[in-house]
Coordinates of C-alpha atoms and ligand atoms in Angstrom, one line a residue:
V1 CA 10.6 -53.7 -62.2
R2 CA 12.2 -51.4 -59.6
A3 CA 13.5 -52.2 -56.1
T4 CA 12.0 -50.0 -53.4
R5 CA 14.0 -48.9 -50.3
S6 CA 12.5 -51.8 -48.3
G7 CA 13.6 -54.3 -51.0
E8 CA 10.3 -55.5 -52.4
E9 CA 9.8 -55.2 -56.1
V10 CA 7.2 -52.9 -57.6
R11 CA 5.9 -53.8 -61.0
G12 CA 5.0 -51.2 -63.6
Y13 CA 6.2 -47.7 -64.4
V14 CA 7.3 -45.6 -61.5
P15 CA 8.3 -42.1 -62.8
S16 CA 11.4 -40.5 -61.3
M17 CA 11.4 -36.9 -60.0
G18 CA 13.0 -35.8 -63.2
Q19 CA 10.3 -37.5 -65.3
I20 CA 7.5 -36.0 -63.1
F21 CA 9.1 -32.6 -63.7
M22 CA 9.3 -33.2 -67.4
R23 CA 5.8 -34.4 -67.6
R24 CA 4.5 -31.3 -65.8
F25 CA 6.5 -29.1 -68.1
Q26 CA 5.1 -30.9 -71.2
L27 CA 1.5 -30.7 -69.9
V28 CA 1.9 -27.0 -69.4
T29 CA 3.3 -26.3 -72.8
Q30 CA 0.8 -28.6 -74.5
L31 CA -2.4 -27.2 -72.9
R32 CA -3.4 -24.7 -75.5
Q33 CA -2.9 -27.1 -78.4
A34 CA -4.8 -29.8 -76.4
L35 CA -7.8 -27.5 -75.9
E36 CA -7.9 -26.8 -79.6
N37 CA -7.6 -30.3 -80.9
G38 CA -10.2 -31.8 -78.6
E39 CA -7.9 -33.8 -76.2
V40 CA -9.5 -32.0 -73.2
S41 CA -13.2 -32.7 -72.6
V42 CA -15.7 -32.1 -69.9
H43 CA -17.4 -35.1 -68.1
Y44 CA -20.5 -34.6 -66.1
Q45 CA -21.6 -36.2 -62.8
P46 CA -25.3 -36.0 -61.9
K47 CA -26.5 -34.7 -58.5
V48 CA -29.9 -35.8 -57.2
S49 CA -32.2 -34.2 -54.7
L50 CA -33.0 -36.2 -51.6
P51 CA -35.5 -37.7 -50.9
S52 CA -37.2 -37.2 -54.3
R53 CA -34.1 -38.4 -56.4
H54 CA -34.8 -35.9 -59.1
V55 CA -31.8 -34.8 -61.1
R56 CA -30.9 -31.5 -59.7
G57 CA -27.9 -30.7 -61.7
V58 CA -24.5 -32.0 -62.9
E59 CA -20.9 -31.2 -61.9
A60 CA -18.5 -30.5 -64.8
L61 CA -15.2 -32.5 -64.3
V62 CA -12.5 -31.9 -66.8
R63 CA -10.5 -34.8 -68.4
W64 CA -7.5 -34.8 -70.7
E65 CA -7.0 -37.7 -73.1
H66 CA -3.3 -37.3 -73.6
P67 CA -1.7 -39.0 -76.7
E68 CA 1.3 -40.1 -74.6
F69 CA 0.2 -40.3 -71.0
G70 CA -3.4 -41.6 -71.5
K71 CA -6.5 -40.4 -69.7
L72 CA -5.5 -37.8 -67.1
H73 CA -7.7 -36.8 -64.2
P74 CA -7.6 -33.1 -63.1
D75 CA -5.5 -33.9 -60.0
E76 CA -2.8 -34.9 -62.4
F77 CA -2.7 -31.6 -64.4
V78 CA -4.7 -28.8 -62.8
P79 CA -2.0 -28.0 -60.2
A80 CA 0.7 -27.7 -62.9
I81 CA -1.6 -25.6 -65.1
E82 CA -2.4 -23.4 -62.2
A83 CA 1.2 -23.0 -61.1
A84 CA 2.1 -21.9 -64.7
G85 CA -0.6 -19.2 -64.6
L86 CA -2.7 -20.9 -67.4
I87 CA -5.7 -21.8 -65.4
G88 CA -7.8 -19.0 -67.0
A89 CA -7.7 -20.8 -70.3
L90 CA -8.9 -24.0 -68.8
T91 CA -11.6 -22.4 -66.7
S92 CA -13.0 -20.5 -69.7
F93 CA -13.0 -23.7 -71.7
V94 CA -14.9 -25.7 -69.1
L95 CA -17.3 -22.8 -68.4
D96 CA -18.2 -22.4 -72.1
E97 CA -18.6 -26.2 -72.6
A98 CA -20.8 -26.4 -69.5
L99 CA -23.0 -23.4 -70.4
A100 CA -23.4 -24.7 -74.0
R101 CA -24.7 -27.9 -72.5
V102 CA -27.2 -26.1 -70.3
R103 CA -28.3 -24.1 -73.3
R104 CA -29.1 -27.2 -75.3
W105 CA -31.0 -28.7 -72.3
L106 CA -33.0 -25.5 -72.1
D107 CA -33.8 -25.7 -75.8
E108 CA -35.1 -29.3 -75.1
G109 CA -37.3 -28.0 -72.2
L110 CA -35.0 -29.3 -69.4
R111 CA -33.9 -27.1 -66.5
I112 CA -30.7 -28.7 -65.3
S113 CA -28.0 -26.7 -63.6
V114 CA -24.2 -27.2 -64.0
A115 CA -21.4 -26.7 -61.5
V116 CA -18.0 -25.6 -62.5
N117 CA -14.9 -26.0 -60.2
L118 CA -12.8 -22.9 -59.6
S119 CA -9.1 -22.8 -58.7
V120 CA -7.6 -20.6 -56.1
R121 CA -6.1 -18.3 -58.7
T122 CA -9.5 -17.7 -60.3
L123 CA -10.9 -16.6 -57.0
L124 CA -8.3 -13.9 -56.9
D125 CA -8.9 -12.7 -60.4
A126 CA -10.9 -9.4 -60.3
E127 CA -11.8 -9.8 -64.0
F128 CA -13.4 -13.2 -63.5
P129 CA -17.0 -12.0 -62.5
E130 CA -17.2 -10.0 -65.7
Q131 CA -16.1 -13.0 -67.7
V132 CA -18.9 -15.1 -66.1
A133 CA -21.5 -12.4 -66.8
A134 CA -20.4 -12.3 -70.4
A135 CA -20.5 -16.1 -70.8
L136 CA -24.0 -16.3 -69.2
E137 CA -25.2 -13.7 -71.7
R138 CA -23.5 -15.3 -74.7
F139 CA -25.3 -18.6 -74.0
A140 CA -28.5 -16.9 -72.7
V141 CA -28.4 -19.1 -69.5
P142 CA -30.1 -17.8 -66.4
P143 CA -27.5 -17.3 -63.6
E144 CA -29.2 -19.6 -61.2
L145 CA -28.5 -22.5 -63.5
L146 CA -24.7 -22.0 -62.9
T147 CA -23.0 -23.1 -59.7
L148 CA -19.4 -22.2 -59.0
E149 CA -17.5 -24.5 -56.6
L150 CA -14.7 -23.1 -54.6
T151 CA -12.7 -24.4 -51.7
E152 CA -12.3 -22.9 -48.2
S153 CA -8.5 -22.9 -48.5
G154 CA -8.9 -21.0 -51.8
V155 CA -10.8 -18.2 -50.0
M156 CA -8.5 -18.4 -46.9
S157 CA -5.4 -18.0 -49.0
N158 CA -6.2 -14.4 -49.6
P159 CA -9.6 -13.3 -48.2
Q160 CA -9.1 -9.6 -48.9
R161 CA -8.9 -10.4 -52.6
A162 CA -11.2 -13.4 -52.8
L163 CA -14.2 -11.9 -50.9
P164 CA -14.9 -9.0 -53.4
V165 CA -14.7 -11.5 -56.3
L166 CA -17.2 -13.8 -54.5
R167 CA -19.5 -10.9 -53.7
E168 CA -19.6 -9.8 -57.3
L169 CA -20.2 -13.4 -58.5
H170 CA -23.0 -13.7 -55.9
A171 CA -24.5 -10.4 -57.1
L172 CA -24.8 -11.9 -60.6
G173 CA -27.2 -14.5 -59.2
V174 CA -25.0 -17.6 -59.7
V175 CA -25.0 -20.2 -57.0
L176 CA -21.8 -20.4 -54.9
A177 CA -20.8 -23.7 -53.3
V178 CA -18.0 -24.5 -50.8
D179 CA -16.4 -27.8 -52.1
D180 CA -14.6 -30.4 -50.0
F181 CA -16.0 -28.9 -46.8
G182 CA -14.5 -30.2 -43.6
T183 CA -11.0 -30.7 -45.0
G184 CA -9.5 -27.2 -45.0
Y185 CA -9.3 -24.6 -42.3
S186 CA -13.0 -25.2 -41.8
S187 CA -13.6 -22.2 -39.8
L188 CA -17.3 -22.5 -39.1
A189 CA -17.4 -18.8 -38.1
Y190 CA -15.9 -17.9 -41.4
L191 CA -18.4 -19.9 -43.4
R192 CA -21.1 -17.6 -42.0
Q193 CA -19.3 -14.6 -43.5
L194 CA -19.0 -16.0 -47.0
P195 CA -21.6 -15.2 -49.6
V196 CA -22.3 -18.8 -50.4
D197 CA -25.5 -20.8 -51.0
E198 CA -24.3 -24.4 -50.8
V199 CA -21.9 -26.6 -48.9
K200 CA -20.5 -29.9 -50.2
I201 CA -19.4 -32.3 -47.5
D202 CA -16.0 -33.8 -48.5
K203 CA -16.2 -37.3 -49.8
S204 CA -13.7 -38.6 -47.3
F205 CA -16.3 -38.2 -44.5
V206 CA -19.2 -39.6 -46.6
L207 CA -17.1 -42.6 -47.6
G208 CA -16.1 -43.2 -44.0
M209 CA -19.4 -42.7 -42.3
G210 CA -20.5 -46.3 -42.6
T211 CA -17.6 -47.6 -40.6
D212 CA -16.3 -44.6 -38.6
L213 CA -18.5 -42.9 -36.0
G214 CA -16.2 -39.8 -36.1
D215 CA -16.9 -39.4 -39.8
L216 CA -20.6 -39.9 -39.2
A217 CA -20.6 -37.2 -36.5
V218 CA -18.8 -34.8 -38.9
V219 CA -21.3 -35.4 -41.6
R220 CA -24.2 -34.9 -39.2
S221 CA -22.8 -31.7 -37.8
I222 CA -22.1 -30.3 -41.3
V223 CA -25.7 -31.0 -42.3
E224 CA -27.0 -29.3 -39.2
L225 CA -24.6 -26.4 -39.5
G226 CA -25.4 -25.9 -43.1
H227 CA -29.1 -25.9 -42.5
S228 CA -28.8 -23.5 -39.6
L229 CA -27.0 -21.1 -41.9
G230 CA -29.7 -21.5 -44.6
L231 CA -27.4 -23.4 -47.0
T232 CA -28.2 -26.3 -49.3
V233 CA -26.2 -29.3 -48.2
V234 CA -24.7 -31.6 -50.8
A235 CA -22.9 -34.9 -50.0
E236 CA -20.3 -36.1 -52.5
G237 CA -18.8 -39.6 -52.6
V238 CA -22.2 -41.4 -52.1
E239 CA -21.2 -44.9 -53.1
E240 CA -23.7 -47.1 -51.1
D241 CA -27.4 -47.4 -50.5
V242 CA -26.8 -47.2 -46.8
A243 CA -25.0 -43.9 -47.1
R244 CA -27.8 -42.4 -49.2
D245 CA -30.4 -43.6 -46.7
Q246 CA -28.4 -42.2 -43.7
L247 CA -28.0 -38.9 -45.5
E248 CA -31.6 -38.8 -46.4
S249 CA -32.6 -39.4 -42.8
M250 CA -30.3 -36.6 -41.6
G251 CA -32.0 -34.2 -44.0
C252 CA -29.1 -33.8 -46.4
D253 CA -30.5 -32.1 -49.6
V254 CA -28.5 -33.4 -52.5
A255 CA -26.4 -36.6 -53.2
Q256 CA -23.6 -37.1 -55.7
G257 CA -21.5 -40.2 -56.1
Y258 CA -20.9 -43.5 -57.9
L259 CA -24.2 -44.9 -56.5
I260 CA -26.1 -42.4 -58.6
S261 CA -23.6 -42.3 -61.5
R262 CA -19.9 -42.0 -62.2
P263 CA -18.8 -38.9 -64.2
L264 CA -20.0 -39.5 -67.7
S265 CA -18.9 -38.2 -71.1
E266 CA -21.4 -35.8 -72.7
R267 CA -22.7 -38.6 -75.0
R268 CA -23.2 -41.1 -72.1
L269 CA -24.8 -38.4 -69.9
E270 CA -27.4 -37.8 -72.6
A271 CA -28.2 -41.5 -72.7
W272 CA -28.4 -41.6 -68.9
L273 CA -30.7 -38.6 -68.8
H274 CA -32.8 -39.9 -71.7
A275 CA -33.5 -43.1 -69.9
R276 CA -34.8 -41.1 -67.0
T277 CA -36.8 -38.5 -68.9
T278 CA -38.6 -41.2 -70.8
R279 CA -39.6 -42.8 -67.6
A280 CA -40.7 -39.5 -66.2
V281 CA -42.8 -38.9 -69.3
D282 CA -44.4 -42.3 -68.8
R283 CA -45.4 -41.1 -65.4
Q284 CA -46.9 -37.9 -66.8
S285 CA -44.4 -35.8 -64.9
E286 CA -42.1 -33.1 -66.1
D287 CA -39.4 -34.1 -63.7
V288 CA -36.3 -36.0 -64.5
L289 CA -36.3 -39.0 -62.1
T290 CA -33.4 -41.2 -61.1
L291 CA -32.7 -44.5 -59.3
Ligands
C2E1 P1 -14.2 -32.3 -56.6 O1 -14.7 -31.0 -57.2 O2 -14.4 -32.5 -55.2 O3 -14.9 -33.4 -57.5 C1 -15.3 -34.7 -57.0 C2 -14.3 -35.7 -57.3 O4 -14.7 -37.0 -56.7 C3 -14.2 -36.1 -58.8 O5 -12.9 -36.5 -59.1 C4 -15.2 -37.3 -58.9 O6 -14.9 -38.1 -60.0 C5 -14.9 -38.0 -57.6 N1 -16.1 -38.8 -57.2 C6 -17.4 -38.6 -57.5 N2 -18.2 -39.5 -56.9 C7 -17.4 -40.3 -56.2 C8 -17.6 -41.5 -55.4 O7 -18.8 -41.9 -55.1 N3 -16.5 -42.0 -54.8 C9 -15.3 -41.6 -55.0 N4 -14.3 -42.3 -54.5 N5 -15.0 -40.5 -55.8 C10 -16.0 -39.9 -56.4 P2 -12.1 -35.9 -60.4 O8 -13.0 -35.8 -61.5 O9 -10.9 -36.7 -60.5 O10 -11.8 -34.4 -59.9 C11 -10.9 -34.2 -58.9 C12 -10.8 -32.7 -58.5 O11 -10.3 -31.9 -59.6 C13 -12.2 -32.1 -58.3 O12 -12.7 -32.5 -57.0 C14 -11.9 -30.7 -58.5 O13 -11.4 -30.1 -57.3 C15 -10.8 -30.7 -59.5 N6 -11.4 -30.3 -60.8 C16 -12.2 -31.1 -61.7 N7 -12.5 -30.4 -62.8 C17 -12.0 -29.2 -62.7 C18 -12.0 -28.0 -63.5 O14 -12.6 -27.9 -64.6 N8 -11.2 -26.9 -63.0 C19 -10.6 -27.0 -61.8 N9 -9.9 -25.9 -61.5 N10 -10.6 -28.0 -61.0 C20 -11.3 -29.1 -61.4
MG2 MG1 -16.3 -29.9 -57.1
MG3 MG1 -15.2 -32.2 -53.6
MG4 MG1 -11.6 -32.1 -54.5

Protein backbone atom coordinates (compact mmCIF):
# COMPACT_ATOMS: atom_id res chain seq x y z
CA VAL A 1 0.00 0.00 0.00
CA ARG A 2 1.39 3.38 -1.02
CA ALA A 3 0.12 6.85 -0.40
CA THR A 4 -0.32 8.99 -3.51
CA ARG A 5 0.26 12.73 -3.59
CA SER A 6 -3.45 13.38 -3.06
CA GLY A 7 -3.45 11.11 -0.02
CA GLU A 8 -5.54 8.13 -1.15
CA GLU A 9 -4.11 4.69 -0.86
CA VAL A 10 -3.26 2.64 -3.90
CA ARG A 11 -3.19 -1.09 -3.42
CA GLY A 12 -0.82 -3.36 -5.21
CA TYR A 13 2.60 -2.96 -6.66
CA VAL A 14 3.56 0.42 -7.98
CA PRO A 15 7.09 0.33 -9.41
CA SER A 16 9.33 3.30 -8.73
CA MET A 17 11.32 5.02 -11.50
CA GLY A 18 14.39 3.07 -10.42
CA GLN A 19 12.50 -0.21 -10.65
CA ILE A 20 11.11 0.68 -14.08
CA PHE A 21 14.63 1.45 -15.27
CA MET A 22 15.94 -1.85 -13.83
CA ARG A 23 13.14 -3.79 -15.43
CA ARG A 24 13.80 -2.26 -18.85
CA PHE A 25 17.47 -3.06 -18.44
CA GLN A 26 16.67 -6.67 -17.50
CA LEU A 27 14.28 -7.11 -20.43
CA VAL A 28 16.88 -5.86 -22.86
CA THR A 29 19.63 -8.12 -21.53
CA GLN A 30 17.31 -11.15 -21.35
CA LEU A 31 15.75 -10.92 -24.82
CA ARG A 32 18.04 -13.26 -26.72
CA GLN A 33 17.82 -15.95 -24.06
CA ALA A 34 14.04 -15.52 -23.91
CA LEU A 35 13.74 -15.96 -27.68
CA GLU A 36 15.76 -19.16 -27.44
CA ASN A 37 13.97 -20.73 -24.51
CA GLY A 38 10.44 -20.12 -25.75
CA GLU A 39 9.33 -17.33 -23.40
CA VAL A 40 8.49 -15.16 -26.39
CA SER A 41 5.62 -16.33 -28.59
CA VAL A 42 3.39 -15.00 -31.31
CA HIS A 43 -0.35 -14.70 -30.84
CA TYR A 44 -2.68 -14.20 -33.78
CA GLN A 45 -5.80 -12.08 -34.10
CA PRO A 46 -8.17 -12.88 -36.98
CA LYS A 47 -9.28 -10.21 -39.47
CA VAL A 48 -12.54 -10.79 -41.35
CA SER A 49 -13.88 -9.35 -44.58
CA LEU A 50 -17.06 -7.29 -44.49
CA PRO A 51 -19.78 -8.08 -45.30
CA SER A 52 -18.93 -11.74 -46.03
CA ARG A 53 -17.17 -12.35 -42.68
CA HIS A 54 -14.68 -14.68 -44.29
CA VAL A 55 -11.35 -14.90 -42.51
CA ARG A 56 -9.07 -12.74 -44.49
CA GLY A 57 -5.93 -13.01 -42.47
CA VAL A 58 -4.45 -12.74 -39.00
CA GLU A 59 -2.24 -10.19 -37.29
CA ALA A 60 0.83 -11.49 -35.46
CA LEU A 61 1.10 -9.92 -31.99
CA VAL A 62 4.09 -10.77 -29.87
CA ARG A 63 3.86 -11.87 -26.20
CA TRP A 64 6.53 -12.45 -23.58
CA GLU A 65 5.82 -14.91 -20.76
CA HIS A 66 8.44 -13.59 -18.37
CA PRO A 67 9.42 -15.84 -15.42
CA GLU A 68 9.51 -12.89 -13.02
CA PHE A 69 7.19 -10.23 -14.49
CA GLY A 70 4.46 -12.50 -15.91
CA LYS A 71 2.75 -12.08 -19.25
CA LEU A 72 4.08 -8.97 -20.97
CA HIS A 73 2.35 -7.16 -23.83
CA PRO A 74 4.47 -5.58 -26.54
CA ASP A 75 3.85 -2.03 -25.27
CA GLU A 76 5.74 -3.12 -22.12
CA PHE A 77 8.91 -4.30 -23.84
CA VAL A 78 9.06 -3.33 -27.54
CA PRO A 79 10.06 0.31 -26.83
CA ALA A 80 12.97 -0.82 -24.61
CA ILE A 81 14.09 -3.44 -27.12
CA GLU A 82 13.92 -0.85 -29.87
CA ALA A 83 15.86 1.75 -27.90
CA ALA A 84 18.57 -0.84 -27.22
CA GLY A 85 18.94 -1.53 -30.94
CA LEU A 86 17.73 -5.14 -30.63
CA ILE A 87 14.48 -4.89 -32.55
CA GLY A 88 15.99 -6.75 -35.52
CA ALA A 89 16.18 -10.00 -33.53
CA LEU A 90 12.57 -9.69 -32.41
CA THR A 91 11.28 -8.81 -35.88
CA SER A 92 13.05 -11.79 -37.49
CA PHE A 93 11.66 -14.07 -34.82
CA VAL A 94 8.08 -12.88 -35.39
CA LEU A 95 8.49 -12.91 -39.18
CA ASP A 96 9.79 -16.50 -39.17
CA GLU A 97 7.06 -17.70 -36.82
CA ALA A 98 4.38 -16.00 -38.90
CA LEU A 99 5.65 -17.31 -42.25
CA ALA A 100 6.02 -20.84 -40.84
CA ARG A 101 2.36 -20.60 -39.78
CA VAL A 102 1.25 -19.48 -43.26
CA ARG A 103 3.32 -22.29 -44.81
CA ARG A 104 1.52 -24.91 -42.69
CA TRP A 105 -1.85 -23.44 -43.69
CA LEU A 106 -0.87 -23.57 -47.35
CA ASP A 107 0.06 -27.23 -46.88
CA GLU A 108 -3.44 -27.77 -45.48
CA GLY A 109 -4.99 -26.00 -48.47
CA LEU A 110 -5.80 -22.72 -46.67
CA ARG A 111 -4.81 -19.31 -48.01
CA ILE A 112 -4.65 -17.09 -44.96
CA SER A 113 -2.41 -14.04 -44.89
CA VAL A 114 -0.42 -12.84 -41.90
CA ALA A 115 0.41 -9.28 -40.84
CA VAL A 116 3.62 -8.43 -38.98
CA ASN A 117 4.14 -5.12 -37.16
CA LEU A 118 7.29 -3.14 -37.90
CA SER A 119 9.07 -0.72 -35.61
CA VAL A 120 10.35 2.66 -36.68
CA ARG A 121 13.92 1.39 -36.68
CA THR A 122 13.09 -1.45 -39.05
CA LEU A 123 11.67 1.01 -41.58
CA LEU A 124 15.05 2.72 -41.63
CA ASP A 125 17.01 -0.51 -42.11
CA ALA A 126 18.15 -0.70 -45.74
CA GLU A 127 18.89 -4.44 -45.33
CA PHE A 128 15.37 -5.29 -44.20
CA PRO A 129 13.76 -5.82 -47.66
CA GLU A 130 16.44 -8.39 -48.50
CA GLN A 131 15.75 -10.16 -45.23
CA VAL A 132 12.03 -10.31 -46.05
CA ALA A 133 12.71 -11.64 -49.53
CA ALA A 134 14.94 -14.37 -48.08
CA ALA A 135 12.35 -15.35 -45.46
CA LEU A 136 9.56 -15.57 -48.09
CA GLU A 137 11.78 -17.79 -50.16
CA ARG A 138 12.83 -19.97 -47.24
CA PHE A 139 9.19 -20.69 -46.34
CA ALA A 140 8.00 -20.68 -49.96
CA VAL A 141 5.24 -18.21 -49.11
CA PRO A 142 3.85 -16.00 -51.90
CA PRO A 143 4.51 -12.32 -51.03
CA GLU A 144 0.85 -11.33 -51.18
CA LEU A 145 0.22 -13.51 -48.11
CA LEU A 146 2.46 -11.26 -46.02
CA THR A 147 1.32 -7.84 -44.81
CA LEU A 148 3.74 -5.48 -43.09
CA GLU A 149 2.17 -2.89 -40.76
CA LEU A 150 3.93 0.40 -40.24
CA THR A 151 2.95 3.65 -38.58
CA GLU A 152 2.82 7.09 -40.12
CA SER A 153 5.04 8.50 -37.39
CA GLY A 154 7.56 5.79 -38.27
CA VAL A 155 7.69 6.95 -41.86
CA MET A 156 7.56 10.63 -40.93
CA SER A 157 10.51 10.26 -38.54
CA ASN A 158 12.81 10.00 -41.54
CA PRO A 159 11.01 9.88 -44.89
CA GLN A 160 14.25 10.04 -46.90
CA ARG A 161 15.39 6.77 -45.40
CA ALA A 162 12.01 5.07 -44.92
CA LEU A 163 10.62 5.65 -48.42
CA PRO A 164 13.25 3.67 -50.35
CA VAL A 165 12.79 0.79 -47.87
CA LEU A 166 9.02 0.90 -48.38
CA ARG A 167 9.38 1.00 -52.15
CA GLU A 168 11.65 -2.03 -52.10
CA LEU A 169 9.25 -3.94 -49.86
CA HIS A 170 6.37 -2.99 -52.12
CA ALA A 171 8.29 -4.15 -55.17
CA LEU A 172 8.60 -7.59 -53.54
CA GLY A 173 4.82 -7.83 -53.71
CA VAL A 174 4.13 -7.81 -49.97
CA VAL A 175 1.10 -5.85 -48.77
CA LEU A 176 1.94 -2.64 -46.89
CA ALA A 177 -0.48 -1.27 -44.30
CA VAL A 178 -0.50 1.99 -42.35
CA ASP A 179 -1.40 1.07 -38.75
CA ASP A 180 -3.10 3.30 -36.15
CA PHE A 181 -4.18 5.71 -38.86
CA GLY A 182 -5.55 9.00 -37.59
CA THR A 183 -3.32 9.23 -34.51
CA GLY A 184 -0.02 10.45 -35.94
CA TYR A 185 0.77 13.34 -38.19
CA SER A 186 -1.99 12.00 -40.43
CA SER A 187 -1.02 14.06 -43.36
CA LEU A 188 -3.62 12.97 -45.87
CA ALA A 189 -1.57 14.38 -48.71
CA TYR A 190 1.35 12.33 -47.50
CA LEU A 191 -0.63 9.10 -47.43
CA ARG A 192 -1.13 9.50 -51.16
CA GLN A 193 2.62 9.44 -51.72
CA LEU A 194 3.28 6.29 -49.72
CA PRO A 195 3.46 2.98 -51.60
CA VAL A 196 0.83 1.38 -49.35
CA ASP A 197 -2.15 -0.88 -50.01
CA GLU A 198 -4.06 -0.78 -46.78
CA VAL A 199 -5.00 1.65 -44.04
CA LYS A 200 -5.98 0.56 -40.52
CA ILE A 201 -8.24 2.97 -38.65
CA ASP A 202 -6.92 3.37 -35.11
CA LYS A 203 -8.98 1.56 -32.50
CA SER A 204 -9.52 4.71 -30.44
CA PHE A 205 -11.88 6.05 -33.14
CA VAL A 206 -13.59 2.71 -33.69
CA LEU A 207 -14.13 2.24 -29.93
CA GLY A 208 -15.51 5.77 -29.64
CA MET A 209 -17.73 5.91 -32.70
CA GLY A 210 -20.81 4.55 -30.87
CA THR A 211 -20.86 7.45 -28.42
CA ASP A 212 -18.86 10.22 -30.05
CA LEU A 213 -20.02 11.84 -33.26
CA GLY A 214 -16.53 13.22 -33.83
CA ASP A 215 -15.04 9.71 -33.79
CA LEU A 216 -17.80 8.52 -36.10
CA ALA A 217 -16.97 11.33 -38.53
CA VAL A 218 -13.27 10.45 -38.44
CA VAL A 219 -14.00 6.79 -39.15
CA ARG A 220 -16.32 7.68 -42.02
CA SER A 221 -13.84 10.06 -43.58
CA ILE A 222 -10.96 7.56 -43.33
CA VAL A 223 -13.11 4.95 -45.09
CA GLU A 224 -13.90 7.45 -47.85
CA LEU A 225 -10.37 8.75 -48.14
CA GLY A 226 -8.93 5.23 -48.17
CA HIS A 227 -11.28 4.13 -50.88
CA SER A 228 -10.70 7.21 -52.99
CA LEU A 229 -6.98 6.36 -52.88
CA GLY A 230 -7.74 2.76 -53.85
CA LEU A 231 -6.72 1.34 -50.46
CA THR A 232 -8.22 -1.51 -48.47
CA VAL A 233 -9.69 -0.09 -45.26
CA VAL A 234 -9.40 -2.11 -42.05
CA ALA A 235 -11.01 -1.18 -38.72
CA GLU A 236 -9.27 -2.38 -35.56
CA GLY A 237 -10.91 -2.42 -32.10
CA VAL A 238 -14.28 -3.75 -33.28
CA GLU A 239 -15.82 -4.82 -29.98
CA GLU A 240 -19.57 -4.47 -30.61
CA ASP A 241 -22.13 -5.69 -33.14
CA VAL A 242 -23.25 -2.10 -33.65
CA ALA A 243 -19.76 -0.99 -34.62
CA ARG A 244 -19.41 -3.85 -37.10
CA ASP A 245 -22.79 -3.03 -38.64
CA GLN A 246 -21.94 0.66 -38.91
CA LEU A 247 -18.56 -0.13 -40.49
CA GLU A 248 -20.23 -2.51 -42.89
CA SER A 249 -22.74 0.12 -43.95
CA MET A 250 -19.92 2.63 -44.53
CA GLY A 251 -18.26 0.10 -46.82
CA CYS A 252 -15.25 -0.63 -44.58
CA ASP A 253 -13.54 -3.72 -46.04
CA VAL A 254 -12.13 -5.59 -43.06
CA ALA A 255 -12.88 -5.80 -39.32
CA GLN A 256 -10.58 -6.85 -36.49
CA GLY A 257 -11.37 -6.80 -32.78
CA TYR A 258 -12.59 -8.61 -29.71
CA LEU A 259 -16.04 -9.09 -31.30
CA ILE A 260 -14.48 -11.41 -33.85
CA SER A 261 -11.79 -12.78 -31.57
CA ARG A 262 -9.12 -11.74 -29.08
CA PRO A 263 -5.53 -12.47 -30.08
CA LEU A 264 -5.10 -16.24 -29.67
CA SER A 265 -2.17 -18.55 -29.04
CA GLU A 266 -1.28 -20.64 -32.06
CA ARG A 267 -3.03 -23.66 -30.55
CA ARG A 268 -6.22 -21.75 -29.78
CA LEU A 269 -6.21 -20.11 -33.19
CA GLU A 270 -6.09 -23.55 -34.79
CA ALA A 271 -9.17 -24.60 -32.81
CA TRP A 272 -10.94 -21.33 -33.71
CA LEU A 273 -10.21 -21.79 -37.40
CA HIS A 274 -11.02 -25.48 -37.32
CA ALA A 275 -14.51 -24.81 -35.98
CA ARG A 276 -15.08 -22.44 -38.89
CA THR A 277 -13.52 -24.56 -41.64
CA THR A 278 -15.63 -27.51 -40.57
CA ARG A 279 -18.73 -25.35 -40.85
CA ALA A 280 -17.59 -24.12 -44.26
CA VAL A 281 -17.05 -27.67 -45.46
CA ASP A 282 -20.60 -28.50 -44.29
CA ARG A 283 -21.77 -25.75 -46.58
CA GLN A 284 -19.74 -27.12 -49.47
CA SER A 285 -17.66 -24.02 -49.68
CA GLU A 286 -13.92 -23.64 -49.63
CA ASP A 287 -14.10 -20.46 -47.67
CA VAL A 288 -13.34 -20.10 -44.03
CA LEU A 289 -16.37 -18.48 -42.46
CA THR A 290 -16.75 -16.71 -39.20
CA LEU A 291 -19.39 -15.31 -36.81
P1 LIG B 1 -1.41 -2.72 -33.10
O1 LIG B 1 -0.59 -3.25 -34.19
O2 LIG B 1 -2.25 -1.53 -33.37
O3 LIG B 1 -2.29 -3.96 -32.61
C1 LIG B 1 -3.60 -3.88 -32.14
C2 LIG B 1 -3.63 -3.90 -30.62
O4 LIG B 1 -4.99 -3.74 -30.21
C3 LIG B 1 -3.19 -5.24 -30.01
O5 LIG B 1 -2.59 -4.97 -28.74
C4 LIG B 1 -4.51 -5.96 -29.83
O6 LIG B 1 -4.47 -6.96 -28.84
C5 LIG B 1 -5.42 -4.83 -29.44
N1 LIG B 1 -6.83 -5.09 -29.78
C6 LIG B 1 -7.30 -5.87 -30.78
N2 LIG B 1 -8.65 -5.86 -30.84
C7 LIG B 1 -9.05 -5.03 -29.86
C8 LIG B 1 -10.37 -4.62 -29.40
O7 LIG B 1 -11.41 -4.99 -29.92
N3 LIG B 1 -10.38 -3.73 -28.36
C9 LIG B 1 -9.24 -3.29 -27.74
N4 LIG B 1 -9.38 -2.45 -26.73
N5 LIG B 1 -7.99 -3.67 -28.14
C10 LIG B 1 -7.90 -4.53 -29.19
P2 LIG B 1 -1.22 -5.64 -28.31
O8 LIG B 1 -1.17 -7.06 -28.75
O9 LIG B 1 -1.00 -5.34 -26.85
O10 LIG B 1 -0.14 -4.86 -29.18
C11 LIG B 1 0.10 -3.49 -28.97
C12 LIG B 1 1.00 -2.93 -30.03
O11 LIG B 1 2.32 -3.49 -29.98
C13 LIG B 1 0.53 -3.26 -31.45
O12 LIG B 1 -0.49 -2.36 -31.83
C14 LIG B 1 1.82 -3.05 -32.24
O13 LIG B 1 2.01 -1.70 -32.55
C15 LIG B 1 2.87 -3.49 -31.25
N6 LIG B 1 3.34 -4.85 -31.60
C16 LIG B 1 2.71 -6.04 -31.45
N7 LIG B 1 3.46 -7.07 -31.89
C17 LIG B 1 4.61 -6.50 -32.36
C18 LIG B 1 5.80 -7.03 -32.98
O14 LIG B 1 5.94 -8.24 -33.23
N8 LIG B 1 6.77 -6.13 -33.33
C19 LIG B 1 6.61 -4.79 -33.09
N9 LIG B 1 7.61 -3.99 -33.48
N10 LIG B 1 5.52 -4.26 -32.54
C20 LIG B 1 4.53 -5.11 -32.16
MG1 LIG C 1 -0.75 -3.66 -36.07
MG1 LIG D 1 -3.23 -0.45 -34.49
MG1 LIG E 1 -0.70 0.36 -31.88
